[in-house]
JSON list of C-alpha atoms in Angstrom, two decimals:
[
{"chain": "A", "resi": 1, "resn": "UNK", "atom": "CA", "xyz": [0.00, 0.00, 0.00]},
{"chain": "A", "resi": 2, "resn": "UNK", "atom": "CA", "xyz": [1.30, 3.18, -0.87]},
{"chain": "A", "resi": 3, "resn": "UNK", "atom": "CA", "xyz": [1.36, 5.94, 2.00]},
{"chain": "A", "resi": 4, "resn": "UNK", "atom": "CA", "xyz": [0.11, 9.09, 1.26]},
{"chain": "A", "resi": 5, "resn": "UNK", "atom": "CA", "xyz": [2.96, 11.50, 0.21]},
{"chain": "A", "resi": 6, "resn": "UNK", "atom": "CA", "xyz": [3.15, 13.89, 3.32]},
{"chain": "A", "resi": 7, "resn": "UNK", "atom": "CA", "xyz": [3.98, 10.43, 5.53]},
{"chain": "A", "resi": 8, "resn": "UNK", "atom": "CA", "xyz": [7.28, 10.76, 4.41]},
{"chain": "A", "resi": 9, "resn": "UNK", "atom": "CA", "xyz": [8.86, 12.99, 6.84]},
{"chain": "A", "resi": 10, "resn": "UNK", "atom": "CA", "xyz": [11.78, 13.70, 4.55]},
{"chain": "A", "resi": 11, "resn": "UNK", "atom": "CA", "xyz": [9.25, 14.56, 1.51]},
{"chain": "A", "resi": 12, "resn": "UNK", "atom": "CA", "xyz": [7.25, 16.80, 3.43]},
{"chain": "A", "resi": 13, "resn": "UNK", "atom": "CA", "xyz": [10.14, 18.74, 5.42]},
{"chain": "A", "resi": 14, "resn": "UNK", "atom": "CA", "xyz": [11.92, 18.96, 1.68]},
{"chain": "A", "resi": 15, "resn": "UNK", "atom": "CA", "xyz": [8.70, 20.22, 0.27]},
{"chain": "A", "resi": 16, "resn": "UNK", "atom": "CA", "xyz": [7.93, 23.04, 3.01]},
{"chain": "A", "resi": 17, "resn": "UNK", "atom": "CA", "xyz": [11.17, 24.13, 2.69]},
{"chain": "A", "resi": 18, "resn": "UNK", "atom": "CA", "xyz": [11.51, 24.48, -0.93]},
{"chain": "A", "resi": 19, "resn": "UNK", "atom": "CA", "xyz": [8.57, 26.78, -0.78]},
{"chain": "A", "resi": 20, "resn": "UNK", "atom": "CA", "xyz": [9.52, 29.26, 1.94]},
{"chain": "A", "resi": 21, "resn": "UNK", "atom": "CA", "xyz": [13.00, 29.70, 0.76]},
{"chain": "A", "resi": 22, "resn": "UNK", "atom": "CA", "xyz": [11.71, 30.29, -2.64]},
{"chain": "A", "resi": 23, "resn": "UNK", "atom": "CA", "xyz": [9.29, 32.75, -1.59]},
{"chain": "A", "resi": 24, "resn": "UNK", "atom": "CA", "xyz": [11.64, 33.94, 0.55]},
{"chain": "A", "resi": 25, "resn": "UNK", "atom": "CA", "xyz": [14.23, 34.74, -2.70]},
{"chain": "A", "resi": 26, "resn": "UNK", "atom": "CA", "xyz": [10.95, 36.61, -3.99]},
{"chain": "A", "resi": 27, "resn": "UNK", "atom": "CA", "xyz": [10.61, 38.96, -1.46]},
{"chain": "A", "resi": 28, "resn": "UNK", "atom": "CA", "xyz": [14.37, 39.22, -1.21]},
{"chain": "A", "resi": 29, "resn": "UNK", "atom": "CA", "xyz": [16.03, 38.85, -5.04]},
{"chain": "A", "resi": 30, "resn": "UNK", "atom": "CA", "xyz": [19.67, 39.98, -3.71]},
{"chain": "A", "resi": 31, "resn": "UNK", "atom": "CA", "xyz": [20.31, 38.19, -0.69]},
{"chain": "A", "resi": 32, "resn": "UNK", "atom": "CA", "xyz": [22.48, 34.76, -0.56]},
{"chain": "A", "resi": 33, "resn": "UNK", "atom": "CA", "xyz": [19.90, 32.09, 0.64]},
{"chain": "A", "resi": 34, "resn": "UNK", "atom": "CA", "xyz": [20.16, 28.64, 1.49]},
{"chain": "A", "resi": 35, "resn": "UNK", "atom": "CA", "xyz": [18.51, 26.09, 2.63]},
{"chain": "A", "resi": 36, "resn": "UNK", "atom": "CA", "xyz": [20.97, 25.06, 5.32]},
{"chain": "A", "resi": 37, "resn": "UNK", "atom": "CA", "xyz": [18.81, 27.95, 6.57]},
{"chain": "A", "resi": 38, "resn": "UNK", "atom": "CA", "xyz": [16.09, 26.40, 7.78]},
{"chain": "A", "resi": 39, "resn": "UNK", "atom": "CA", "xyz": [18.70, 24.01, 9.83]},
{"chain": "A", "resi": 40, "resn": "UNK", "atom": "CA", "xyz": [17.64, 24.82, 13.28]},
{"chain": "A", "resi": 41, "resn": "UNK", "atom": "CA", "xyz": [13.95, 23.92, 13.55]},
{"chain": "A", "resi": 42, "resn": "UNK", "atom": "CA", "xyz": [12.68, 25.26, 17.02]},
{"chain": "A", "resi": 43, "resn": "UNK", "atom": "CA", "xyz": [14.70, 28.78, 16.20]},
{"chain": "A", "resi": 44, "resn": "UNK", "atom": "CA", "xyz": [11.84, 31.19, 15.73]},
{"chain": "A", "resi": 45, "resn": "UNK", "atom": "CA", "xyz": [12.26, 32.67, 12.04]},
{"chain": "A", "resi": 46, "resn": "UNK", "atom": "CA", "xyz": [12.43, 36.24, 13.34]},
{"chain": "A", "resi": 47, "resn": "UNK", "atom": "CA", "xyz": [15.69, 35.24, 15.37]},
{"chain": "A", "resi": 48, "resn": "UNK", "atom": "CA", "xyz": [17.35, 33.00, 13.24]},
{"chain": "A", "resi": 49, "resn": "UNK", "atom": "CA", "xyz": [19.86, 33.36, 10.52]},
{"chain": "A", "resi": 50, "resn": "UNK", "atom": "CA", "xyz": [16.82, 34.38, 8.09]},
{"chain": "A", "resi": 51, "resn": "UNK", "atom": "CA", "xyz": [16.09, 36.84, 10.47]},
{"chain": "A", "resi": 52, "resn": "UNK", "atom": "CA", "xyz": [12.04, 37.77, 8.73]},
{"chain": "A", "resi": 53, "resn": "UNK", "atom": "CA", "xyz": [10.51, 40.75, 9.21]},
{"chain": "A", "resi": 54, "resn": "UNK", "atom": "CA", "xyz": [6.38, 40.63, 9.96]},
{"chain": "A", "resi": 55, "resn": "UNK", "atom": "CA", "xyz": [5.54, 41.04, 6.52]},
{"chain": "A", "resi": 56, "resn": "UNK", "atom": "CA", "xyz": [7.78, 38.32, 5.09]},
{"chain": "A", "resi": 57, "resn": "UNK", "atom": "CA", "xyz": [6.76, 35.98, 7.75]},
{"chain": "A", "resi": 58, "resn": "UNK", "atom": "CA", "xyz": [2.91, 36.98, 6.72]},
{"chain": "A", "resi": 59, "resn": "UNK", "atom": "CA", "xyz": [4.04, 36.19, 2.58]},
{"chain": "A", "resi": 60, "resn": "UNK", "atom": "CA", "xyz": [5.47, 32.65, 3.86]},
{"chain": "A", "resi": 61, "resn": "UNK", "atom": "CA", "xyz": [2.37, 31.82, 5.89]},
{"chain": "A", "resi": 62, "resn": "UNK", "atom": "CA", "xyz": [0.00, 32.50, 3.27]},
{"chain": "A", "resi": 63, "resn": "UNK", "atom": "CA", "xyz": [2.05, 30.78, 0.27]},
{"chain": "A", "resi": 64, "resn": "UNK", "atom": "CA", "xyz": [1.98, 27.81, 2.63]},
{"chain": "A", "resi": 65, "resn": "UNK", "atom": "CA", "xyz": [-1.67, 27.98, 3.47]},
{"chain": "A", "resi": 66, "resn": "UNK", "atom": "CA", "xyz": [-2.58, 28.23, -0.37]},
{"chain": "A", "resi": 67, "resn": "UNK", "atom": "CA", "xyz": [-0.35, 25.65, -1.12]},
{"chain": "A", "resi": 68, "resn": "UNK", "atom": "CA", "xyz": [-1.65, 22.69, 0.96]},
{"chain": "A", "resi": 69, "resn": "UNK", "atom": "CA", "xyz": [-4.81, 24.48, 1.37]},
{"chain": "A", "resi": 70, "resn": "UNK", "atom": "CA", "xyz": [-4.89, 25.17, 5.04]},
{"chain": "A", "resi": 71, "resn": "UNK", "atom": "CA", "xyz": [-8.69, 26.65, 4.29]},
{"chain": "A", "resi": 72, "resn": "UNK", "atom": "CA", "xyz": [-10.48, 23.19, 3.92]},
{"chain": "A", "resi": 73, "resn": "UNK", "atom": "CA", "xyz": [-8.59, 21.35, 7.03]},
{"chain": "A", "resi": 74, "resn": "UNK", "atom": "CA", "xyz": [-10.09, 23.62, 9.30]},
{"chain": "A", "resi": 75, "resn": "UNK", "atom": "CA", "xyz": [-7.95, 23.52, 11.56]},
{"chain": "A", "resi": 76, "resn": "UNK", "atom": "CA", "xyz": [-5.95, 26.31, 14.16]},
{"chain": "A", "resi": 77, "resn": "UNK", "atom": "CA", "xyz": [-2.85, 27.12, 11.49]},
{"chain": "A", "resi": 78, "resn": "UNK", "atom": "CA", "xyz": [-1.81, 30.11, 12.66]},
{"chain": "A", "resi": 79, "resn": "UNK", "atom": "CA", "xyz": [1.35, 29.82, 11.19]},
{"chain": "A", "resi": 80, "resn": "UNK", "atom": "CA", "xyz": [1.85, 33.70, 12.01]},
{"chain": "A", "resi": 81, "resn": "UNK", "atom": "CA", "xyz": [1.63, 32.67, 15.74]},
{"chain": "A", "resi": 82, "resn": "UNK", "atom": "CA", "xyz": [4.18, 29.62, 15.48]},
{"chain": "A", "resi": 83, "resn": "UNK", "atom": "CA", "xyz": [7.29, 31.25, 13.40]},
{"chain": "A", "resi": 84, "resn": "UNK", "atom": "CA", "xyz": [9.50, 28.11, 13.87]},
{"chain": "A", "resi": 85, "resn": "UNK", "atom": "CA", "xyz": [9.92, 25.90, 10.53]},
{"chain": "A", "resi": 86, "resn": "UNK", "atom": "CA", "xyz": [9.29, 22.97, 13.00]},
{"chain": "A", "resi": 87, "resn": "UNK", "atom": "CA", "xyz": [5.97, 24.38, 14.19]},
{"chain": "A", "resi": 88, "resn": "UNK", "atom": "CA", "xyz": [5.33, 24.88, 10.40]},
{"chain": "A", "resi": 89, "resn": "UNK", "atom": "CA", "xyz": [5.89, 21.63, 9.83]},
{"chain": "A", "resi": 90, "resn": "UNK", "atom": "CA", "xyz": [3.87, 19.71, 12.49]},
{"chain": "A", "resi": 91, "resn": "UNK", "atom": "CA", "xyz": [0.96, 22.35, 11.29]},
{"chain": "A", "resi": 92, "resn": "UNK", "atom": "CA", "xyz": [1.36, 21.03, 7.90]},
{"chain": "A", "resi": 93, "resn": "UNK", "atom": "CA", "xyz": [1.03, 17.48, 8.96]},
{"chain": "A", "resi": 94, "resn": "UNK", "atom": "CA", "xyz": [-1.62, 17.98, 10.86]},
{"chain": "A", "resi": 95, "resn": "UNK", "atom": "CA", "xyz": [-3.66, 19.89, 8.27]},
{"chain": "A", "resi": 96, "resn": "UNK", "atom": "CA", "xyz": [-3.02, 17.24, 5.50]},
{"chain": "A", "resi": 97, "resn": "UNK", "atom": "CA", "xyz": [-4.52, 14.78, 7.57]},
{"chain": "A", "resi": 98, "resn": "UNK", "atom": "CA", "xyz": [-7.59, 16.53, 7.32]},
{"chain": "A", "resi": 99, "resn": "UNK", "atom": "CA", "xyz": [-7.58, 17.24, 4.10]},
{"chain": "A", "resi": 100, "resn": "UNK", "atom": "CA", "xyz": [-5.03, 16.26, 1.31]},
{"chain": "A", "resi": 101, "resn": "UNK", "atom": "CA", "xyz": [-6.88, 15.78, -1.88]},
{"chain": "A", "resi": 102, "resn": "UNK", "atom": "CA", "xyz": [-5.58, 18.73, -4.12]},
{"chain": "A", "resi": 103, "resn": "UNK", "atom": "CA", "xyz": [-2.32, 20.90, -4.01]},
{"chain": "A", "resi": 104, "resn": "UNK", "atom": "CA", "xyz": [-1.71, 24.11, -5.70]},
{"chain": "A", "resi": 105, "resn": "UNK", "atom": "CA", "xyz": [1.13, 24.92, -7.53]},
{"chain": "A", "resi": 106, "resn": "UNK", "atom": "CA", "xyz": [2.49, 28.26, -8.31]},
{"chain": "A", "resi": 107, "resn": "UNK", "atom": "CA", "xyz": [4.02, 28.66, -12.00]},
{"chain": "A", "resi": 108, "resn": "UNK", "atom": "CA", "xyz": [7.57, 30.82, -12.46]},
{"chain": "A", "resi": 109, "resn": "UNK", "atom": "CA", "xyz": [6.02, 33.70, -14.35]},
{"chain": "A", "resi": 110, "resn": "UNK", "atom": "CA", "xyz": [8.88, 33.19, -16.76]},
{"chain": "A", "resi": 111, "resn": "UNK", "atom": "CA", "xyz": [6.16, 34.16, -19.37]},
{"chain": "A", "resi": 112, "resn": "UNK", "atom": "CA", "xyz": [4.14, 36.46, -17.32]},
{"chain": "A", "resi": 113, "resn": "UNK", "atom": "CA", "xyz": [2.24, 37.17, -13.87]},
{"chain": "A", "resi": 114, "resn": "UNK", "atom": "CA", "xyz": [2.58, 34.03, -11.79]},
{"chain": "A", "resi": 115, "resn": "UNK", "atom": "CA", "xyz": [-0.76, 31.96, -11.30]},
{"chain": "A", "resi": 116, "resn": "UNK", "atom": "CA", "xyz": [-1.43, 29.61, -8.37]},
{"chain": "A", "resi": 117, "resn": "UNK", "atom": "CA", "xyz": [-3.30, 26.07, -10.35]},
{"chain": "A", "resi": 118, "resn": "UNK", "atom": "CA", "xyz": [-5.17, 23.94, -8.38]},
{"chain": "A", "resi": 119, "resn": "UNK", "atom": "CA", "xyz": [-4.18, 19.98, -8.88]},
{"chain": "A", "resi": 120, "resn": "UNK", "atom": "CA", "xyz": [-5.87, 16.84, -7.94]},
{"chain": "A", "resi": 121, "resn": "UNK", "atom": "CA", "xyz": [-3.59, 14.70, -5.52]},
{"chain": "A", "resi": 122, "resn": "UNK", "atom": "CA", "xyz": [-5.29, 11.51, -7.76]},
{"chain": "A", "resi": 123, "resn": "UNK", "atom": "CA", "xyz": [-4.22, 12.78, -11.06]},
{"chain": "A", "resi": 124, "resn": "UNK", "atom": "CA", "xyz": [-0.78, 13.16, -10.19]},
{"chain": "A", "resi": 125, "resn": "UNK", "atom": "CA", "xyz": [-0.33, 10.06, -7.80]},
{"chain": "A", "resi": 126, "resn": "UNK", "atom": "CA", "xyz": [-2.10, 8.06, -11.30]},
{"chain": "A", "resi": 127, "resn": "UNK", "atom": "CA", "xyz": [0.90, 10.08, -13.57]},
{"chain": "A", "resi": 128, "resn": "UNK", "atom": "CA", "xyz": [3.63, 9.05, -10.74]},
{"chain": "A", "resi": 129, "resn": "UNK", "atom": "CA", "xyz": [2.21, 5.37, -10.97]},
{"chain": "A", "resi": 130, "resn": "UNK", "atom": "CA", "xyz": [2.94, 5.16, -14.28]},
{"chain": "A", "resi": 131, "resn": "UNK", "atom": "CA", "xyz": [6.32, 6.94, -14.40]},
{"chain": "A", "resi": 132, "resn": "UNK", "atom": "CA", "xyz": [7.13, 4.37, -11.70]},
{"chain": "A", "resi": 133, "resn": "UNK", "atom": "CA", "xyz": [6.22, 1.55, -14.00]},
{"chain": "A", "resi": 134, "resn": "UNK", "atom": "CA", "xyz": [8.68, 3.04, -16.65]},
{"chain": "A", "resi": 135, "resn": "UNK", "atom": "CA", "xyz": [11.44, 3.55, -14.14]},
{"chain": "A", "resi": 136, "resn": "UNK", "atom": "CA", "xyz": [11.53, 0.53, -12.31]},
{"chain": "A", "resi": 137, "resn": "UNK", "atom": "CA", "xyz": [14.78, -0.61, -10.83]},
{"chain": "A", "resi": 138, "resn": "UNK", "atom": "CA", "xyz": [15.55, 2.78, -9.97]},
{"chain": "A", "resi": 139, "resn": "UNK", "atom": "CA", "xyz": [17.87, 2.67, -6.48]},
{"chain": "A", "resi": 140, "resn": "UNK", "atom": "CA", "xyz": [18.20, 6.55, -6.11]},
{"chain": "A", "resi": 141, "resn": "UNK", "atom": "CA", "xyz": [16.58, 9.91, -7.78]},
{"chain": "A", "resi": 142, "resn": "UNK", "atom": "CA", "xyz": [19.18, 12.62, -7.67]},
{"chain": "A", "resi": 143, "resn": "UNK", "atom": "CA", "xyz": [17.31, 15.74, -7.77]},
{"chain": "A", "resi": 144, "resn": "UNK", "atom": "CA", "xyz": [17.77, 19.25, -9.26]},
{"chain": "A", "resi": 145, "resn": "UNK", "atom": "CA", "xyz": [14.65, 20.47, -8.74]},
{"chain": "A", "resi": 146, "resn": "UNK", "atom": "CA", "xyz": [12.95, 21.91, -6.22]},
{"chain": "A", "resi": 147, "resn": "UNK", "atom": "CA", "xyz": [10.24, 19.56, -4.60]},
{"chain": "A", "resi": 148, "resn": "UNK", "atom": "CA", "xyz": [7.84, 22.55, -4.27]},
{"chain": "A", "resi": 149, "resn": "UNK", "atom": "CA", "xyz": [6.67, 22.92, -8.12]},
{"chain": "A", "resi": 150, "resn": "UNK", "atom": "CA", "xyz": [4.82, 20.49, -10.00]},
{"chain": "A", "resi": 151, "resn": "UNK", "atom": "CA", "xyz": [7.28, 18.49, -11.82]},
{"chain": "A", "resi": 152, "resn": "UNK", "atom": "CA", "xyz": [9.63, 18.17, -8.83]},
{"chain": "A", "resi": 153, "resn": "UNK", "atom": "CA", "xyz": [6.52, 17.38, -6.92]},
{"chain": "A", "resi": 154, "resn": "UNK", "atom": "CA", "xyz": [5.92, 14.18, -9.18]},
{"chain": "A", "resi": 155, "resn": "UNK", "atom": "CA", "xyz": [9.41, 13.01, -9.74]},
{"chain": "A", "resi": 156, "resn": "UNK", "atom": "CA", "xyz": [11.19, 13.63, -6.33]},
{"chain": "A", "resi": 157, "resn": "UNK", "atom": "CA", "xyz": [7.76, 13.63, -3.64]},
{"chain": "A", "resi": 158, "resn": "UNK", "atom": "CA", "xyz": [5.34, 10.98, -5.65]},
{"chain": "A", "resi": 159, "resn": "UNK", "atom": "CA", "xyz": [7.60, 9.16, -7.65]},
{"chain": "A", "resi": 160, "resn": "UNK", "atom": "CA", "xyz": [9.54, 7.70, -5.08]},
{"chain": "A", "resi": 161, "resn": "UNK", "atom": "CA", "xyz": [7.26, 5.48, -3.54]},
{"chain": "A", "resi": 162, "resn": "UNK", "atom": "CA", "xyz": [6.40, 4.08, -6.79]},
{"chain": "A", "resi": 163, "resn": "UNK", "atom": "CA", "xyz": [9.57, 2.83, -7.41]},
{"chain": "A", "resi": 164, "resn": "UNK", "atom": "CA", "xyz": [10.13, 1.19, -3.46]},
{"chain": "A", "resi": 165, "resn": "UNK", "atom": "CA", "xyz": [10.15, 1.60, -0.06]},
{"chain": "A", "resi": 166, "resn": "UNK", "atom": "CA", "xyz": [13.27, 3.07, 0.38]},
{"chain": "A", "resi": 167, "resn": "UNK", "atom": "CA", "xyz": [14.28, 4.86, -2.09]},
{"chain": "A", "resi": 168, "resn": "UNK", "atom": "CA", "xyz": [16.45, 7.98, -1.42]},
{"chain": "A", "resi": 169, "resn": "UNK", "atom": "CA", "xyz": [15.94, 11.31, -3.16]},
{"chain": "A", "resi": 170, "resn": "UNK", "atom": "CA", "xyz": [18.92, 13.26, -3.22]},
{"chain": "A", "resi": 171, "resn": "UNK", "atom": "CA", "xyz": [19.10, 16.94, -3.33]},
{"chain": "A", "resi": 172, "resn": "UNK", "atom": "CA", "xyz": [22.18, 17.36, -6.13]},
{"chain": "A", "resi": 173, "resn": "UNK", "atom": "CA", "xyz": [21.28, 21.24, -6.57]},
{"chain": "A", "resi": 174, "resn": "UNK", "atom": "CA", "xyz": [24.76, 22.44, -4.84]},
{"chain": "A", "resi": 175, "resn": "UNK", "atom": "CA", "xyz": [26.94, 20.11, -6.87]},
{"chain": "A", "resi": 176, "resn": "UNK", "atom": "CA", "xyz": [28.74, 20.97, -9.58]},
{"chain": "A", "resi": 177, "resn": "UNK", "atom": "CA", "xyz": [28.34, 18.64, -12.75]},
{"chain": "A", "resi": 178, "resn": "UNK", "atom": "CA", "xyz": [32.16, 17.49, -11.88]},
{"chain": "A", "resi": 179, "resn": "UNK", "atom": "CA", "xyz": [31.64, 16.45, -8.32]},
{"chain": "A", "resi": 180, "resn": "UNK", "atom": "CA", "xyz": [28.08, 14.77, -9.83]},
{"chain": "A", "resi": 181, "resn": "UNK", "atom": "CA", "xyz": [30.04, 12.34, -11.17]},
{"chain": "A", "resi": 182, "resn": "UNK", "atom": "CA", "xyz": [31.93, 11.11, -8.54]},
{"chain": "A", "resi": 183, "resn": "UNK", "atom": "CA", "xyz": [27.90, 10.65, -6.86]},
{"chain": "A", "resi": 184, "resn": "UNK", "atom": "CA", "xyz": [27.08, 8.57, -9.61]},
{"chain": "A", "resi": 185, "resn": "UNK", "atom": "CA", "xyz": [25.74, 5.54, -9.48]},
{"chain": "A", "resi": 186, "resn": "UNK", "atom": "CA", "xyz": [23.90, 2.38, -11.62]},
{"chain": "A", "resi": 187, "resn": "UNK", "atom": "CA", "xyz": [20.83, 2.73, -11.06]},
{"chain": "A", "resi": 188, "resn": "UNK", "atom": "CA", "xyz": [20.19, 6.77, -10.46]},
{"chain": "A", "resi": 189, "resn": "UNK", "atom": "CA", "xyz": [17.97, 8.61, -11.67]},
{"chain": "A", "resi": 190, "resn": "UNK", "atom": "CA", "xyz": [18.36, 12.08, -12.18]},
{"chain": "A", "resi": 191, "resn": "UNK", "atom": "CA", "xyz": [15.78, 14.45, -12.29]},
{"chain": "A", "resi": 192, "resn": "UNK", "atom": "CA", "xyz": [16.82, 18.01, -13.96]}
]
């Protein structure tokens, strides 16, 4: 039986923190962020290393919210009241479990405004089925994507548990292409 997606810890920590540090490198364009960042869970956002003003911290609630759609759990998220990623996190759990069904994405706007689409958790876990059927044998997805848009979504949050119980996703977007092959192994796939 395949667990729902947000089970995983690793996929759901990787996919909250995708999306607040790139909404984060919205609201801030020139700054030097990373995701090492987010490192020390139960330090309150306004005192850590990210150091967020209230209105940031507001822009990162409601992203988060809309993403995993905070409105139909119905449940106390007041993400504005907990500013620690790990609060964010268990809040996140806790509202997929009451409701999970859809996702929404935001596109890049690299041809235009960006738009926030809607998605059916079915639809996608169906296209992840069958890209697990083509990809079986798989022992590791080495990722370049961020986990937070659609694609990455599929290949490096669905995918995986499609292809078996433990495989690893690994986050390759710090590596140069020369140290990538020295990471190499039969088996990988990479997701770019």
């Amino acid at each position: 039986m395949i667990l729902p997606w947000f089970q995983s810890q690793a996929s759901l920590t990787n996919f909250v923190a995708d999306l607040i540090m790139a909404e984060l490198a919205a609201i801030r364009p020139s700054s030097t962020l990373s995701l090492s960042m987010l490192d020390d869970a139960e330090n309150a956002f306004s005192d850590s290393n990210l150091q967020l003003d209230s209105l940031e911290l507001m822009a990162l609630s409601i992203a988060l919210s809309r993403a995993i759609h905070f409105d139909e759990s119905h449940i106390d998220n007041n993400l504005f009241s907990y500013p620690t990623f790990a609060n964010w996190l268990a809040i996140s759990y806790k509202s997929l479990i009451a409701f999970s069904q859809s996702i929404t994405f935001k596109t890049s706007g690299s041809v235009g405004t960006n738009k926030h689409y809607r998605h059916e958790i079915a639809q996608l876990e169906q296209e992840a089925q069958y890209l697990g059927q083509l990809f079986k044998g798989r022992r590791r997805i080495l990722s370049a994507v961020p986990s937070h848009h659609i694609y990455g979504f599929i290949w490096t949050v669905l995918l995986p548990r499609y292809l078996g119980p433990l495989i690893p996703v690994i986050d390759i977007r710090g590596i140069s292409s020369n140290a990538l092959q020295s990471v190499l192994k039969s088996g990988d796939l990479i997701i770019a």
